[in-house]
Amino acid sequence: MDAAGTILPLAYAVVDSENDASWKWFFEQFKLAYGERPNMCVVLDQNESILKATSIVYPGMPHYSCMWHIWTNIRAKFKKGHLKLSELYFVTARSYTLDEFNERMSKIEKIDPHVKAYLYYIGYHRWSRLHATVNKTWTMTSNIAESLNAVTKYARELPIVELLEYMRTLLERWMKEKLLKAKGTFTYLGYKFNKELDDNRTLSHKLRVRASTDYIHMVIDGVRLYIVCLENNKCSCVQFQLDELPCPHALAALRQRDESFEEYCSPYYTRANLLRTYKIPVNPLPDESKWNVPQHITEEVVNPPKGGKRQPGRPQKERYKTYDEINSKKYKVSCGNCGGEGITKDLTRIHPK
């Protein structure tokens, strides 16, 4: 995610299939390009090949399970109370404090004790924001990958060179649009996080504050008491430190001190960081005659697939024809609404029905 809270693709590759070798190769190339940085982690859909590959290429890096994929497994395995369980499970995964988490897990147990046992077996640290050893802030699902899959659904029917060029032009367009949007952002934070801060600020106006020291404040929210330490960017609600953004209690304390919020936000959320993110362009590809292809690539013989192994599920449909292919041919079609059968018509002129 970028500082506006939108998708930021870092790497894309085309491989033969999702297997141990292809995932290992992918992460090896990713490591060469991106390196190894503090607090890295992997959020995945429990794919065994990803687990194996990252354990080899990034030994010791924590693995977390996609919150949404775990829920689909629960829905498939356990057949009762889905409506209540759904709401409870997601708020439990997003819990900020241990008291909140335990209270919600007790409610899950009352609906179905087997679900609680299943979540315990997976490991709370794999799907619960509170128990994770690396702070993932808002990134708790692998939806980013699913969103890219949806965008490229039809492009994956194209031949390989056209597919790669489609991806390049898609990313080129995205980067340009996001850069223009970043330049048109006039708040200190990117859109998503600025909105979150505004919501917290609205809630903070209902709170009462009592200062203990220069940095420690007691904040009263109805019948509850919270302790805010501005020196360490912490609040007893835990939201401040996990979101890396001032919570309502911290904003109430800052307002009493007549102090700005800027230095208490993660630098990742700032407009300045958003502009730096999209400073590097996705360059256009030169004409094929100008390509500098290494000799070992030009000499490589690529044979057609051997076949024999049928993929599970329904057979893939025929490749979608390009607009030029359709526009240059006439096909025999049967259209009752046009009258008659087997009339030769230009497909580009037939009405939608």
mmCIF file of C-alpha atoms in Angstrom, residues 2 4 36 58 84 95 128 163 195 208-209 244 248 255 259 308 316 338:
data_model
loop_
_atom_site.group_PDB
_atom_site.id
_atom_site.type_symbol
_atom_site.label_atom_id
_atom_site.label_comp_id
_atom_site.label_asym_id
_atom_site.label_seq_id
_atom_site.Cartn_x
_atom_site.Cartn_y
_atom_site.Cartn_z
ATOM 1 C CA ASP A 2 1.175 3.517 -0.743
ATOM 2 C CA ALA A 4 -2.782 7.114 -0.091
ATOM 3 C CA GLU A 36 16.076 -7.421 2.874
ATOM 4 C CA TYR A 58 14.211 -14.975 3.528
ATOM 5 C CA LYS A 84 -22.820 -13.815 13.548
ATOM 6 C CA SER A 95 -8.736 -6.160 18.018
ATOM 7 C CA SER A 128 -4.674 -11.445 14.728
ATOM 8 C CA LEU A 163 0.649 -9.809 -21.972
ATOM 9 C CA LYS A 195 -9.433 10.527 6.547
ATOM 10 C CA ARG A 208 -11.619 14.953 28.767
ATOM 11 C CA VAL A 209 -7.877 15.226 29.440
ATOM 12 C CA GLU A 244 1.265 4.423 13.813
ATOM 13 C CA PRO A 248 -8.565 9.877 19.514
ATOM 14 C CA ARG A 255 -5.002 19.487 21.568
ATOM 15 C CA GLU A 259 0.666 20.773 19.622
ATOM 16 C CA GLY A 308 -0.361 -34.799 -20.673
ATOM 17 C CA GLN A 316 -9.865 -23.063 -20.406
ATOM 18 C CA CYS A 338 -32.315 -10.018 -36.837
#
